[in-house]
Coordinates of C-alpha atoms in Angstrom, one line a residue:
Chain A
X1102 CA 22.5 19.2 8.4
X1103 CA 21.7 15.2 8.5
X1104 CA 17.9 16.8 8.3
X1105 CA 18.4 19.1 5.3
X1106 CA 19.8 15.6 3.5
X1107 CA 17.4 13.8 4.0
X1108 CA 14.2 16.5 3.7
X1109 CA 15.9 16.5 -0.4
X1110 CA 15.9 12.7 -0.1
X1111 CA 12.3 12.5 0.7
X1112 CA 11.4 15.0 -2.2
X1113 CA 13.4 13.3 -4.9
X1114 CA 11.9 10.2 -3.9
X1115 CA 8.5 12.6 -4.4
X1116 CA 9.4 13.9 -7.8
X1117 CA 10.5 10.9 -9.1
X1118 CA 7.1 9.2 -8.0
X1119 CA 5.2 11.8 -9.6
X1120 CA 7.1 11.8 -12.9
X1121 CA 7.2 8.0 -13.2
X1122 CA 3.4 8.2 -12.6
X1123 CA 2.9 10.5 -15.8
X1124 CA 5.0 7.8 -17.8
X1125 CA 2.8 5.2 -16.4
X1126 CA -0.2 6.5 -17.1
X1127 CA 0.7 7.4 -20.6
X1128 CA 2.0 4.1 -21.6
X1129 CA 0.0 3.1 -24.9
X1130 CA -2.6 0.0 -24.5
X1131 CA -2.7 -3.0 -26.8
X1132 CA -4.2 -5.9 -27.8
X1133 CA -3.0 -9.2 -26.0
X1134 CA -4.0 -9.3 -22.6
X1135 CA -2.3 -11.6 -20.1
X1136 CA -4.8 -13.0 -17.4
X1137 CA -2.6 -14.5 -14.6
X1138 CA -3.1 -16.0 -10.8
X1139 CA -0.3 -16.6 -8.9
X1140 CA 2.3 -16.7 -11.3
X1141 CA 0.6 -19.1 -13.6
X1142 CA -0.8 -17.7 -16.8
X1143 CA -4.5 -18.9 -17.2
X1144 CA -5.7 -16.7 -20.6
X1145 CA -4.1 -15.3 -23.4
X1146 CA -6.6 -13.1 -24.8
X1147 CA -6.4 -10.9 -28.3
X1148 CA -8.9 -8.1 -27.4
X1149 CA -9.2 -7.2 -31.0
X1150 CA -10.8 -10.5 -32.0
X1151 CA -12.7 -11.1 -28.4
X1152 CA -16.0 -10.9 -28.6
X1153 CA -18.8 -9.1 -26.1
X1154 CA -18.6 -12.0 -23.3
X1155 CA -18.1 -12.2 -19.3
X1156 CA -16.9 -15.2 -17.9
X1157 CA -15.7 -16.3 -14.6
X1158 CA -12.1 -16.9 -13.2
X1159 CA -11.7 -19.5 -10.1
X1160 CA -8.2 -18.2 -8.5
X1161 CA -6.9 -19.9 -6.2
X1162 CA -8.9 -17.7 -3.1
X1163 CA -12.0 -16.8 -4.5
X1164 CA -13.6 -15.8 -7.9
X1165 CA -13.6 -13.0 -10.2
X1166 CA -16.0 -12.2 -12.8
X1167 CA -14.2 -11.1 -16.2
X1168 CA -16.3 -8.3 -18.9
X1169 CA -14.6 -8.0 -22.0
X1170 CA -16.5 -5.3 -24.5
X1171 CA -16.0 -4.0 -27.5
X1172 CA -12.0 -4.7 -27.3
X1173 CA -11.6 -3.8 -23.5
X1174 CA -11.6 -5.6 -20.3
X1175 CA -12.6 -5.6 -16.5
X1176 CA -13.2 -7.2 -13.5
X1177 CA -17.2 -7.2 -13.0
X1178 CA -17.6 -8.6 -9.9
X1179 CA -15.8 -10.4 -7.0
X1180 CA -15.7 -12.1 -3.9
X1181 CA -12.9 -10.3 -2.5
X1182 CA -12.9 -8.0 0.6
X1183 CA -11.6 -4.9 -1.1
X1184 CA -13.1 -4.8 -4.5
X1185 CA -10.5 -2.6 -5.9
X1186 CA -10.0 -4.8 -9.1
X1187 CA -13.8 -3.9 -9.9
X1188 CA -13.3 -0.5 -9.1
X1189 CA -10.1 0.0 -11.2
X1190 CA -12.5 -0.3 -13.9
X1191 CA -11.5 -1.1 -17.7
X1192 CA -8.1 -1.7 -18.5
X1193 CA -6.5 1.2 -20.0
X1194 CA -2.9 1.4 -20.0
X1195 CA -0.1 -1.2 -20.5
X1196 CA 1.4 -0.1 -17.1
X1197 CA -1.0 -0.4 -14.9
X1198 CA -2.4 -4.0 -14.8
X1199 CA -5.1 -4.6 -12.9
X1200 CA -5.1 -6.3 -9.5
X1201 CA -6.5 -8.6 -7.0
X1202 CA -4.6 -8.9 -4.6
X1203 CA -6.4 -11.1 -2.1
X1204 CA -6.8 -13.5 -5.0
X1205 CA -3.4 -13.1 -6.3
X1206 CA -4.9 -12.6 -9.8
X1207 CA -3.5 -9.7 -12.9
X1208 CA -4.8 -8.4 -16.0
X1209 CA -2.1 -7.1 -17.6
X1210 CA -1.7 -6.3 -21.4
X1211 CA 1.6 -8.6 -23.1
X1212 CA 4.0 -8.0 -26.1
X1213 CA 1.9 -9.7 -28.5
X1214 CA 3.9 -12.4 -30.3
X1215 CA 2.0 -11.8 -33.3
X1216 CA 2.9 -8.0 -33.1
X1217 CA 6.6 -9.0 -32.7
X1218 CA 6.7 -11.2 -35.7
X1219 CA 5.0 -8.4 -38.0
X1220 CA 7.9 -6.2 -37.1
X1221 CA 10.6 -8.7 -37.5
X1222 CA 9.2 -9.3 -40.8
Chain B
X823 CA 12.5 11.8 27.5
X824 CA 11.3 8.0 28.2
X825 CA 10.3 7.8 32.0
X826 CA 10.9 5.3 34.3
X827 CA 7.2 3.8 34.9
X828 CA 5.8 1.0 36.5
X829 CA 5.5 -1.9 34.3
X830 CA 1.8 -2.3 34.5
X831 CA 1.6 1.4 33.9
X832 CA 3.0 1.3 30.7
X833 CA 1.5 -2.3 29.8
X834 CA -1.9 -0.5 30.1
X835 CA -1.3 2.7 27.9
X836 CA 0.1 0.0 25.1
X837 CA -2.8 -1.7 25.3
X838 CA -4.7 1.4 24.9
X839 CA -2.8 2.5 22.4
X840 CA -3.3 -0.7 20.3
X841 CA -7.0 -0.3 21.1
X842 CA -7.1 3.6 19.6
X843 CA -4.7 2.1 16.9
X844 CA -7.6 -0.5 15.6
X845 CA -10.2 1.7 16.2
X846 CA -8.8 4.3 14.2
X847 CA -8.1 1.3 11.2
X848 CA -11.8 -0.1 11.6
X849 CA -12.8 3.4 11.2
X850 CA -11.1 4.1 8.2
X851 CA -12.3 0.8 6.5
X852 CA -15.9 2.3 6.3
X853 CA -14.7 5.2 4.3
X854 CA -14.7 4.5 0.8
X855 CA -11.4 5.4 -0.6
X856 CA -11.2 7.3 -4.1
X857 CA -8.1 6.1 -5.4
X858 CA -8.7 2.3 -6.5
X859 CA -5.0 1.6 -7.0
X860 CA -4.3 -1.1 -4.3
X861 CA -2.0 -0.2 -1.7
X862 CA -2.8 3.6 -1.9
X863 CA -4.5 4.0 1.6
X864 CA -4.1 7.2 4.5
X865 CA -3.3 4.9 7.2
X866 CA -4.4 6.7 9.9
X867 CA -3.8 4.7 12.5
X868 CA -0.1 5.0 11.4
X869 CA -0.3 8.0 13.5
X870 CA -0.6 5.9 16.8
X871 CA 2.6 4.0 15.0
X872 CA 4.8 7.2 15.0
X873 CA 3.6 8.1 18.1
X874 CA 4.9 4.8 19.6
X875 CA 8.1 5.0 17.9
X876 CA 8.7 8.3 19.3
X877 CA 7.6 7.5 22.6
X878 CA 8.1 4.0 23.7
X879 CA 10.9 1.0 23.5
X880 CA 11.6 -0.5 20.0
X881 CA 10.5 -3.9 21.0
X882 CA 7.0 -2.6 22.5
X883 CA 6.4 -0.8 19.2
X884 CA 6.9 -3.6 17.2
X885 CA 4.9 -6.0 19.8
X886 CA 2.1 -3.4 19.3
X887 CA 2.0 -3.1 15.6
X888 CA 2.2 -7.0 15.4
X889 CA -1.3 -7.0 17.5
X890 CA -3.2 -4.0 15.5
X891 CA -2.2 -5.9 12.4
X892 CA -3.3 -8.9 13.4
X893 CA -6.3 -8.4 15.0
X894 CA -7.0 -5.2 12.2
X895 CA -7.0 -8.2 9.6
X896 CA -9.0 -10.8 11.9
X897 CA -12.0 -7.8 12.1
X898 CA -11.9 -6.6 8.2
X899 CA -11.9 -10.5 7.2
X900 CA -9.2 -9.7 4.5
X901 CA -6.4 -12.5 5.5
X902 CA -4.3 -11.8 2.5
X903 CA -3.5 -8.3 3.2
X904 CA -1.8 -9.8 6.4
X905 CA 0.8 -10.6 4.4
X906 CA 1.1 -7.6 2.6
X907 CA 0.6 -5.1 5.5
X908 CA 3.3 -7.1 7.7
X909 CA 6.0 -6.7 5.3
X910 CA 5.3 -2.9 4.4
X911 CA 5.2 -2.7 8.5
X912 CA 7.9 -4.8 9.0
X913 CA 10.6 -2.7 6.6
X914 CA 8.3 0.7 7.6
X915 CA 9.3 0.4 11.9
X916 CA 13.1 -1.0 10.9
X917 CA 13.3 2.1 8.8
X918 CA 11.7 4.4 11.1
X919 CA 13.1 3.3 14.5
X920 CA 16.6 3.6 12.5
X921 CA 15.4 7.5 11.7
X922 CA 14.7 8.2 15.2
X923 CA 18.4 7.8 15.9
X924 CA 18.8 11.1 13.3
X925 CA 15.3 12.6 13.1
X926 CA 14.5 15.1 16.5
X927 CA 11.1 15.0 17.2
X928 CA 10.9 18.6 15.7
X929 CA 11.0 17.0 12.4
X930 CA 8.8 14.1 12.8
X931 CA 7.2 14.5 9.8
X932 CA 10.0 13.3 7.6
X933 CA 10.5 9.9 9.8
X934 CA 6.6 9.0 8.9
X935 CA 7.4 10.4 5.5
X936 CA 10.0 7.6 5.1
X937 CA 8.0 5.1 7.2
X938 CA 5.1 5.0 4.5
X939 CA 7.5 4.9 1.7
X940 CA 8.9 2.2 2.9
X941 CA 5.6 0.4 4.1
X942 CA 4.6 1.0 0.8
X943 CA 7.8 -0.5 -0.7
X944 CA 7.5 -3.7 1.6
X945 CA 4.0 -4.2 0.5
X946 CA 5.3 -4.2 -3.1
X947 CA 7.9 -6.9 -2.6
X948 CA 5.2 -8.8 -0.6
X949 CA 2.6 -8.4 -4.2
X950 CA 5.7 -9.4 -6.5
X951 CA 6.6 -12.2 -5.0
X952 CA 2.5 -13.3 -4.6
X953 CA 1.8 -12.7 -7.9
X954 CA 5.1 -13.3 -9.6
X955 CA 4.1 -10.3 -11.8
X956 CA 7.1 -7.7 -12.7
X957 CA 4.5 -5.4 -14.5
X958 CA 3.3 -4.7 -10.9
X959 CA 6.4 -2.3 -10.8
X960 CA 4.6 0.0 -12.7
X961 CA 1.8 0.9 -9.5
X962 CA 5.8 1.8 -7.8
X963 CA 5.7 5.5 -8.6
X964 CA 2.1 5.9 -7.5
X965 CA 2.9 4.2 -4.5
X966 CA 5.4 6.3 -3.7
X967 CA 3.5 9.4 -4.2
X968 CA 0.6 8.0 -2.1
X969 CA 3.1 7.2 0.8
X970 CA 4.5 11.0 1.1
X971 CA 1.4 12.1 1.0
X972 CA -0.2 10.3 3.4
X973 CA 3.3 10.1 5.3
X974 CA 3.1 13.7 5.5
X975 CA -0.1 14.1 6.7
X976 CA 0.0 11.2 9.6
X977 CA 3.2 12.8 10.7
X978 CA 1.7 16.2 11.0
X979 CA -1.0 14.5 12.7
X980 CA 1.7 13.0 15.3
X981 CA 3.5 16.7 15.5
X982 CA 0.3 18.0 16.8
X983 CA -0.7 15.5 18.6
X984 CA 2.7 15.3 20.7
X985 CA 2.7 18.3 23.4
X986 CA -1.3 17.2 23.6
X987 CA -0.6 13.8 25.0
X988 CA 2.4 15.0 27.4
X989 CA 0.0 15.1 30.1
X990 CA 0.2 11.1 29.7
X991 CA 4.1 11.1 30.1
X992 CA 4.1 13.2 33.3
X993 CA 1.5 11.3 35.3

Protein backbone atom coordinates (compact mmCIF):
# COMPACT_ATOMS: atom_id res chain seq x y z
CA UNK A 1 0.00 0.00 0.00
CA UNK A 2 3.02 2.36 1.39
CA UNK A 3 4.43 1.18 -2.25
CA UNK A 4 1.39 2.14 -4.42
CA UNK A 5 1.87 5.84 -2.47
CA UNK A 6 4.84 6.37 -3.14
CA UNK A 7 5.17 4.68 -7.01
CA UNK A 8 2.23 8.07 -7.62
CA UNK A 9 4.71 10.15 -5.72
CA UNK A 10 7.55 9.38 -7.96
CA UNK A 11 5.35 10.02 -11.08
CA UNK A 12 3.96 13.33 -10.04
CA UNK A 13 7.35 14.35 -9.16
CA UNK A 14 7.84 12.99 -13.13
CA UNK A 15 5.02 14.95 -14.62
CA UNK A 16 5.57 17.85 -12.90
CA UNK A 17 9.35 17.81 -14.10
CA UNK A 18 8.31 17.32 -17.60
CA UNK A 19 5.67 20.03 -17.62
CA UNK A 20 7.83 22.58 -15.91
CA UNK A 21 10.43 21.71 -18.58
CA UNK A 22 8.00 22.74 -21.47
CA UNK A 23 7.39 26.15 -19.52
CA UNK A 24 11.11 26.49 -19.26
CA UNK A 25 11.94 26.01 -22.54
CA UNK A 26 9.29 28.24 -23.80
CA UNK A 27 10.04 31.22 -21.72
CA UNK A 28 10.60 34.19 -24.20
CA UNK A 29 14.36 35.63 -24.53
CA UNK A 30 15.38 39.27 -24.13
CA UNK A 31 17.73 41.72 -24.38
CA UNK A 32 19.72 42.44 -21.08
CA UNK A 33 21.95 39.82 -20.24
CA UNK A 34 23.38 39.34 -16.72
CA UNK A 35 27.03 37.91 -16.73
CA UNK A 36 27.66 36.77 -13.05
CA UNK A 37 30.54 34.76 -10.98
CA UNK A 38 29.86 33.81 -7.71
CA UNK A 39 27.18 35.96 -6.81
CA UNK A 40 28.81 39.14 -8.00
CA UNK A 41 27.60 40.67 -11.15
CA UNK A 42 30.55 41.41 -13.60
CA UNK A 43 28.52 42.61 -17.05
CA UNK A 44 25.40 44.04 -17.78
CA UNK A 45 25.09 43.57 -21.40
CA UNK A 46 22.12 45.03 -23.88
CA UNK A 47 22.41 42.42 -26.69
CA UNK A 48 20.49 44.68 -28.97
CA UNK A 49 23.13 47.33 -29.00
CA UNK A 50 26.28 44.70 -28.56
CA UNK A 51 28.26 44.45 -31.20
CA UNK A 52 29.99 41.23 -33.05
CA UNK A 53 32.90 40.82 -30.18
CA UNK A 54 34.44 37.83 -27.95
CA UNK A 55 36.10 38.67 -24.96
CA UNK A 56 37.36 36.87 -22.02
CA UNK A 57 36.02 36.48 -18.40
CA UNK A 58 38.69 35.71 -15.46
CA UNK A 59 36.24 33.95 -12.70
CA UNK A 60 37.44 33.19 -9.88
CA UNK A 61 38.70 29.29 -11.00
CA UNK A 62 39.50 29.62 -14.42
CA UNK A 63 38.55 31.54 -17.64
CA UNK A 64 35.80 31.55 -20.00
CA UNK A 65 35.81 32.96 -23.35
CA UNK A 66 32.47 35.01 -24.10
CA UNK A 67 30.92 35.28 -28.28
CA UNK A 68 28.33 37.72 -28.51
CA UNK A 69 26.87 37.80 -32.40
CA UNK A 70 24.42 39.38 -33.99
CA UNK A 71 22.37 39.98 -30.57
CA UNK A 72 23.08 36.50 -28.99
CA UNK A 73 25.58 35.14 -26.64
CA UNK A 74 27.87 32.03 -25.70
CA UNK A 75 30.57 30.60 -24.04
CA UNK A 76 33.39 29.90 -26.82
CA UNK A 77 35.86 28.31 -24.95
CA UNK A 78 37.02 27.34 -21.45
CA UNK A 79 39.34 25.98 -19.17
CA UNK A 80 36.97 23.96 -17.31
CA UNK A 81 36.85 20.10 -16.99
CA UNK A 82 33.30 19.57 -18.28
CA UNK A 83 32.80 22.09 -21.02
CA UNK A 84 29.15 22.00 -20.77
CA UNK A 85 28.82 25.93 -20.77
CA UNK A 86 30.43 25.73 -24.39
CA UNK A 87 28.29 23.03 -25.39
CA UNK A 88 25.01 24.61 -24.09
CA UNK A 89 25.64 26.77 -27.03
CA UNK A 90 23.84 30.33 -27.58
CA UNK A 91 21.59 31.55 -25.12
CA UNK A 92 18.09 31.06 -26.01
CA UNK A 93 15.66 31.20 -23.39
CA UNK A 94 15.22 33.47 -20.25
CA UNK A 95 14.98 30.17 -18.13
CA UNK A 96 17.70 28.48 -18.81
CA UNK A 97 20.90 30.54 -18.05
CA UNK A 98 23.84 29.15 -18.88
CA UNK A 99 26.33 27.63 -16.54
CA UNK A 100 29.81 26.95 -15.39
CA UNK A 101 29.69 25.37 -12.71
CA UNK A 102 33.31 24.61 -11.85
CA UNK A 103 33.92 28.31 -12.35
CA UNK A 104 30.87 29.40 -10.58
CA UNK A 105 30.06 31.74 -13.49
CA UNK A 106 25.97 32.52 -15.25
CA UNK A 107 24.71 33.99 -18.24
CA UNK A 108 21.52 34.64 -17.59
CA UNK A 109 19.05 37.13 -19.40
CA UNK A 110 17.59 40.19 -16.61
CA UNK A 111 14.42 42.32 -16.45
CA UNK A 112 15.79 45.08 -18.31
CA UNK A 113 15.46 48.34 -16.34
CA UNK A 114 15.02 50.20 -19.42
CA UNK A 115 12.12 47.74 -20.42
CA UNK A 116 10.52 48.32 -17.02
CA UNK A 117 10.54 52.09 -17.24
CA UNK A 118 8.89 51.95 -20.88
CA UNK A 119 6.02 50.15 -19.47
CA UNK A 120 5.71 52.20 -16.31
CA UNK A 121 5.57 55.02 -18.61
CA UNK B 1 19.24 -11.12 4.80
CA UNK B 2 22.72 -9.47 6.07
CA UNK B 3 25.10 -12.40 7.06
CA UNK B 4 27.24 -12.63 9.76
CA UNK B 5 30.86 -12.50 7.99
CA UNK B 6 34.22 -12.10 9.05
CA UNK B 7 35.30 -8.60 9.19
CA UNK B 8 38.09 -8.77 6.70
CA UNK B 9 35.64 -10.61 4.54
CA UNK B 10 33.43 -7.94 4.18
CA UNK B 11 36.24 -5.09 4.39
CA UNK B 12 37.48 -6.79 1.10
CA UNK B 13 34.18 -6.99 -1.06
CA UNK B 14 33.78 -2.99 0.10
CA UNK B 15 36.76 -2.35 -1.24
CA UNK B 16 35.92 -4.12 -4.28
CA UNK B 17 32.95 -2.70 -4.60
CA UNK B 18 34.36 0.89 -4.40
CA UNK B 19 36.87 -0.18 -6.95
CA UNK B 20 33.84 -1.43 -9.56
CA UNK B 21 32.09 1.78 -8.31
CA UNK B 22 35.05 4.12 -9.76
CA UNK B 23 35.66 2.16 -12.55
CA UNK B 24 32.27 2.21 -13.70
CA UNK B 25 32.39 6.39 -13.05
CA UNK B 26 35.87 6.69 -14.96
CA UNK B 27 34.15 4.80 -17.60
CA UNK B 28 31.36 6.83 -18.06
CA UNK B 29 33.44 10.12 -18.09
CA UNK B 30 34.88 9.03 -21.60
CA UNK B 31 31.42 8.91 -22.97
CA UNK B 32 30.32 12.13 -24.28
CA UNK B 33 27.03 12.91 -22.87
CA UNK B 34 24.23 14.49 -25.23
CA UNK B 35 22.36 16.41 -22.92
CA UNK B 36 24.59 19.62 -22.03
CA UNK B 37 22.40 20.78 -19.13
CA UNK B 38 24.77 20.36 -16.11
CA UNK B 39 23.85 17.92 -13.61
CA UNK B 40 21.98 15.68 -16.12
CA UNK B 41 24.24 12.56 -15.97
CA UNK B 42 23.22 8.34 -15.97
CA UNK B 43 25.25 7.75 -12.99
CA UNK B 44 26.07 4.42 -13.47
CA UNK B 45 27.96 3.68 -10.89
CA UNK B 46 24.96 4.63 -8.69
CA UNK B 47 24.06 1.10 -9.39
CA UNK B 48 27.03 -0.19 -7.10
CA UNK B 49 25.32 2.67 -4.55
CA UNK B 50 21.88 0.91 -4.49
CA UNK B 51 23.49 -2.25 -4.40
CA UNK B 52 25.24 -1.30 -1.18
CA UNK B 53 22.28 0.20 0.41
CA UNK B 54 20.50 -2.86 -0.15
CA UNK B 55 23.07 -5.04 0.95
CA UNK B 56 25.39 -3.70 3.49
CA UNK B 57 25.34 -1.52 6.95
CA UNK B 58 24.31 2.26 6.63
CA UNK B 59 27.59 3.40 7.89
CA UNK B 60 29.70 1.21 5.24
CA UNK B 61 27.65 2.59 2.47
CA UNK B 62 28.14 5.93 3.31
CA UNK B 63 32.11 5.26 4.10
CA UNK B 64 32.11 3.80 0.60
CA UNK B 65 30.40 6.50 -1.32
CA UNK B 66 32.61 9.13 0.59
CA UNK B 67 35.74 7.21 -1.09
CA UNK B 68 34.33 6.73 -4.80
CA UNK B 69 33.55 10.47 -4.64
CA UNK B 70 36.56 11.38 -3.54
CA UNK B 71 38.85 9.55 -5.28
CA UNK B 72 36.14 9.81 -8.61
CA UNK B 73 36.90 13.60 -8.37
CA UNK B 74 40.80 13.32 -7.60
CA UNK B 75 41.01 11.06 -11.17
CA UNK B 76 38.55 13.36 -13.44
CA UNK B 77 40.56 16.56 -12.10
CA UNK B 78 37.08 18.39 -11.65
CA UNK B 79 37.44 19.55 -7.79
CA UNK B 80 34.37 21.67 -7.82
CA UNK B 81 32.00 18.97 -8.62
CA UNK B 82 33.15 17.49 -5.17
CA UNK B 83 31.08 19.78 -3.72
CA UNK B 84 28.20 19.41 -5.80
CA UNK B 85 28.29 15.52 -6.04
CA UNK B 86 28.70 15.28 -2.05
CA UNK B 87 25.63 17.09 -1.36
CA UNK B 88 23.34 15.39 -4.08
CA UNK B 89 25.03 12.13 -2.38
CA UNK B 90 24.79 13.19 0.91
CA UNK B 91 20.67 13.99 0.75
CA UNK B 92 20.46 10.97 -2.08
CA UNK B 93 21.82 7.80 0.78
CA UNK B 94 19.77 9.79 3.81
CA UNK B 95 16.88 9.51 1.53
CA UNK B 96 17.45 6.15 0.31
CA UNK B 97 18.69 4.33 3.37
CA UNK B 98 15.32 5.95 4.97
CA UNK B 99 13.28 4.07 1.80
CA UNK B 100 14.86 0.85 2.60
CA UNK B 101 13.00 0.86 5.85
CA UNK B 102 9.54 0.90 3.40
CA UNK B 103 10.81 -0.16 -0.10
CA UNK B 104 11.23 -4.46 -0.34
CA UNK B 105 13.79 -5.14 -2.48
CA UNK B 106 11.03 -6.27 -5.09
CA UNK B 107 10.62 -2.63 -5.73
CA UNK B 108 14.03 -1.38 -5.76
CA UNK B 109 13.51 0.59 -8.52
CA UNK B 110 11.53 3.28 -6.85
CA UNK B 111 14.24 3.67 -3.82
CA UNK B 112 17.01 4.66 -6.78
CA UNK B 113 14.16 6.52 -8.42
CA UNK B 114 14.01 8.74 -5.32
CA UNK B 115 17.75 8.52 -4.66
CA UNK B 116 18.56 10.42 -7.96
CA UNK B 117 15.89 12.86 -7.39
CA UNK B 118 17.18 13.74 -4.49
CA UNK B 119 20.92 13.65 -5.52
CA UNK B 120 19.81 15.78 -8.07
CA UNK B 121 18.04 18.11 -5.71
CA UNK B 122 21.15 18.31 -3.29
CA UNK B 123 23.34 19.19 -6.25
CA UNK B 124 20.95 22.11 -6.91
CA UNK B 125 21.13 23.58 -3.36
CA UNK B 126 24.94 22.93 -3.62
CA UNK B 127 24.85 25.30 -7.37
CA UNK B 128 22.47 28.01 -5.57
CA UNK B 129 24.30 28.60 -2.88
CA UNK B 130 27.80 28.64 -5.27
CA UNK B 131 26.57 30.80 -7.56
CA UNK B 132 24.01 32.75 -5.58
CA UNK B 133 21.80 32.56 -8.74
CA UNK B 134 17.86 31.88 -8.18
CA UNK B 135 17.37 31.73 -12.03
CA UNK B 136 19.31 28.36 -11.67
CA UNK B 137 15.78 27.10 -10.44
CA UNK B 138 14.74 26.97 -13.78
CA UNK B 139 17.36 23.68 -14.77
CA UNK B 140 14.91 22.11 -11.48
CA UNK B 141 12.33 20.41 -13.72
CA UNK B 142 14.89 19.02 -16.15
CA UNK B 143 16.72 17.85 -13.31
CA UNK B 144 14.10 16.10 -12.14
CA UNK B 145 13.19 14.44 -15.24
CA UNK B 146 16.84 13.47 -15.75
CA UNK B 147 16.95 11.86 -12.26
CA UNK B 148 13.75 9.40 -12.85
CA UNK B 149 15.07 8.50 -15.80
CA UNK B 150 18.28 7.63 -14.98
CA UNK B 151 16.95 6.56 -11.41
CA UNK B 152 14.90 4.07 -13.21
CA UNK B 153 17.26 2.67 -15.27
CA UNK B 154 20.24 2.21 -12.51
CA UNK B 155 17.62 0.63 -10.33
CA UNK B 156 16.64 -1.82 -12.94
CA UNK B 157 20.16 -2.32 -13.33
CA UNK B 158 20.46 -3.21 -9.48
CA UNK B 159 17.01 -5.49 -9.74
CA UNK B 160 18.89 -7.60 -12.22
CA UNK B 161 21.82 -7.53 -10.91
CA UNK B 162 20.64 -8.78 -7.36
CA UNK B 163 19.90 -12.73 -7.59
CA UNK B 164 23.32 -12.56 -9.92
CA UNK B 165 25.55 -11.44 -7.14
CA UNK B 166 23.84 -13.81 -4.36
CA UNK B 167 26.52 -16.22 -5.03
CA UNK B 168 28.74 -13.47 -3.11
CA UNK B 169 26.33 -13.42 -0.06
CA UNK B 170 26.35 -17.20 0.42
CA UNK B 171 30.10 -17.85 0.27
Amino acid sequence: MKIKVLIIVAALIFVCGVAGSIWALNAPRKNRVEIKSGGRVLYTLDLSREGNRTFTVSADKGVNVIEIRDGRIRVQSADCADQTCVRMGWLDSAAMPIVCLPHGLVIAYTDADSEVDALAQ
Amino acid sequence: MRSKKPDAKRLALLGILTAVALIIFIVELQIPNPFPIPGVKLGLANIVTVYAVYRYRPSEVAVMTGVRILLGSVFSGNIMALLYSACGSLLCLLGMLLLRRVIDEKHLWLASVFGAVLHNTGQMAAALLVTQTPSLLFYYPFLLVSGCLAGLFTGLCTQLILPRIKAIDQT
